[in-house]
Short mmCIF file of C-alpha atoms and ligand atoms in Angstrom, two decimals:
data_model
loop_
_atom_site.label_atom_id
_atom_site.label_comp_id
_atom_site.label_asym_id
_atom_site.label_seq_id
_atom_site.Cartn_x
_atom_site.Cartn_y
_atom_site.Cartn_z
CA UNK R 1 173.27 18.31 279.31
CA UNK R 2 170.73 18.39 276.50
CA UNK R 3 167.48 16.52 277.09
CA UNK R 4 167.56 14.98 273.64
CA UNK R 5 171.30 14.35 273.22
CA UNK R 6 170.76 10.64 272.65
CA UNK R 7 167.95 11.27 270.15
CA UNK R 8 170.56 13.21 268.18
CA UNK R 9 172.83 10.16 268.24
CA UNK R 10 169.91 7.97 267.07
CA UNK R 11 169.28 10.40 264.20
CA UNK R 12 173.04 10.56 263.40
CA UNK R 13 173.03 14.31 264.03
CA UNK R 14 176.02 13.92 266.34
CA UNK R 15 178.68 11.21 265.99
CA UNK R 16 179.01 8.16 268.20
CA UNK R 17 180.77 4.82 267.97
CA UNK R 18 177.70 2.66 267.46
CA UNK R 19 178.29 -1.03 268.12
CA UNK R 20 174.76 -2.49 268.14
CA UNK R 21 171.50 -1.50 266.51
CA UNK R 22 168.10 -2.92 265.71
CA UNK R 23 164.71 -1.30 265.16
CA UNK R 24 164.18 -0.59 268.86
CA UNK R 25 167.59 -0.42 270.56
CA UNK R 26 170.92 1.33 269.93
CA UNK R 27 174.26 0.91 271.72
CA UNK R 28 177.37 3.05 271.48
CA UNK R 29 180.61 3.58 273.40
CA UNK R 30 180.52 6.10 276.24
CA UNK R 31 182.45 9.26 275.39
CA UNK R 32 184.00 9.29 278.90
CA UNK R 33 184.64 5.59 279.64
CA UNK R 34 184.81 4.49 283.27
CA UNK R 35 186.10 0.99 282.46
CA UNK R 36 187.87 -0.71 279.54
CA UNK R 37 184.39 -1.52 278.21
CA UNK R 38 181.80 1.21 278.77
CA UNK R 39 178.84 1.10 276.46
CA UNK R 40 175.46 2.82 276.68
CA UNK R 41 172.40 0.84 275.59
CA UNK R 42 169.37 3.00 274.84
CA UNK R 43 165.83 2.58 273.51
CA UNK R 44 165.17 4.41 270.25
CA UNK R 45 161.92 5.72 271.69
CA UNK R 46 162.30 8.58 274.14
CA UNK R 47 161.84 7.51 277.77
CA UNK R 48 162.96 10.21 280.16
CA UNK R 49 163.69 8.21 283.34
CA UNK R 50 162.91 4.83 284.90
CA UNK R 51 159.93 6.56 286.54
CA UNK R 52 158.38 7.15 283.12
CA UNK R 53 158.43 3.54 281.84
CA UNK R 54 154.94 2.33 280.87
CA UNK R 55 153.76 -1.30 280.63
CA UNK R 56 153.80 -0.96 276.82
CA UNK R 57 157.55 -0.32 277.08
CA UNK R 58 158.37 -3.45 279.10
CA UNK R 59 159.51 -5.35 276.02
CA UNK R 60 162.10 -2.79 274.96
CA UNK R 61 163.63 -2.88 278.44
CA UNK R 62 164.12 -6.63 278.05
CA UNK R 63 165.70 -6.06 274.68
CA UNK R 64 168.11 -3.56 276.20
CA UNK R 65 169.31 -6.16 278.73
CA UNK R 66 169.65 -8.81 276.02
CA UNK R 67 171.62 -6.37 273.87
CA UNK R 68 173.93 -5.68 276.84
CA UNK R 69 174.57 -9.41 277.29
CA UNK R 70 175.18 -9.81 273.55
CA UNK R 71 177.68 -6.94 273.53
CA UNK R 72 179.44 -8.19 276.67
CA UNK R 73 179.76 -11.60 275.02
CA UNK R 74 181.04 -10.15 271.73
CA UNK R 75 183.62 -8.06 273.62
CA UNK R 76 184.85 -11.10 275.57
CA UNK R 77 183.42 -10.38 279.03
CA UNK R 78 180.59 -12.92 279.22
CA UNK R 79 182.37 -15.25 281.67
CA UNK R 80 184.54 -12.88 283.74
CA UNK R 81 181.56 -10.66 284.45
CA UNK R 82 180.25 -7.19 283.82
CA UNK R 83 177.88 -4.68 285.33
CA UNK R 84 174.79 -3.01 283.94
CA UNK R 85 173.45 0.00 285.78
CA UNK R 86 170.85 2.68 285.12
CA UNK R 87 170.83 5.93 287.06
CA UNK R 88 167.49 7.58 287.83
CA UNK R 89 167.43 11.26 288.68
CA UNK R 90 170.09 13.82 289.39
CA UNK R 91 171.10 12.59 292.84
CA UNK R 92 171.80 9.14 291.43
CA UNK R 93 173.98 10.68 288.74
CA UNK R 94 171.63 10.78 285.77
CA UNK R 95 172.83 13.56 283.48
CA UNK R 96 171.12 12.58 280.20
CA UNK R 97 167.35 12.30 280.47
CA UNK R 98 166.84 9.51 277.95
CA UNK R 99 167.15 6.19 279.78
CA UNK R 100 170.35 4.25 279.18
CA UNK R 101 171.93 1.13 280.55
CA UNK R 102 175.61 1.56 281.34
CA UNK R 103 177.48 -1.64 280.46
CA UNK R 104 180.83 -1.74 282.27
CA UNK R 105 183.53 -4.41 282.19
CA UNK R 106 187.24 -5.05 282.12
CA UNK R 107 188.22 -4.07 285.66
CA UNK R 108 187.25 -4.92 289.24
CA UNK R 109 184.01 -3.08 289.97
CA UNK R 110 183.61 -2.11 293.61
CA UNK R 111 180.46 -2.55 295.64
CA UNK R 112 178.73 -0.53 296.96
CA UNK R 113 179.08 1.89 294.04
CA UNK R 114 179.96 5.48 294.82
P1 AMP A 201 174.30 9.34 283.21
O1 AMP A 201 175.18 10.27 283.99
O2 AMP A 201 173.94 8.06 283.89
O3 AMP A 201 173.07 10.08 282.69
O4 AMP A 201 175.15 8.88 281.96
C1 AMP A 201 175.32 9.69 280.84
C2 AMP A 201 176.51 9.16 280.11
O5 AMP A 201 176.49 9.67 278.79
C3 AMP A 201 177.84 9.56 280.73
O6 AMP A 201 178.57 8.38 281.08
C4 AMP A 201 178.52 10.35 279.62
O7 AMP A 201 179.91 10.15 279.57
C5 AMP A 201 177.83 9.83 278.38
N1 AMP A 201 177.80 10.73 277.24
C6 AMP A 201 177.48 12.04 277.24
N2 AMP A 201 177.55 12.53 275.99
C7 AMP A 201 177.90 11.51 275.18
C8 AMP A 201 178.15 11.38 273.79
N3 AMP A 201 178.02 12.41 272.95
N4 AMP A 201 178.51 10.17 273.30
C9 AMP A 201 178.66 9.13 274.13
N5 AMP A 201 178.44 9.17 275.46
C10 AMP A 201 178.07 10.35 275.98
#
């Protein structure tokens, strides 16, 4: 999958169902949802993997988590619960190399994950 696929979504070069945006963070519905709610929360700046996060980027990571909680609340899942997960590297299932929080809700989520 393209390295800069999500940058294309940020720049509106490819379509996505965007449900949250501010100057630093964007969130849109996953094209292949794994739960009734499956949203991807991304930073607008390009960060390839968790391994590449610098101290200067700490704040945007916090904003991503707060955006996830805000979206989960708006979609009605604040109290029943939801999961946020970020894959790092191919063996963990990362296929788009622009970090993204998966926000999943609306069904029982097994543990440990597959
Ligand atoms: P990961 O495998 O953790 O890197 O997650 C990448 C996610 O991006 C997958 O859940 C895909 O379904 C999703 N995805 C890929 N292309 C698009 C797209 N154009 N719009 C929305 N979600 C996408």
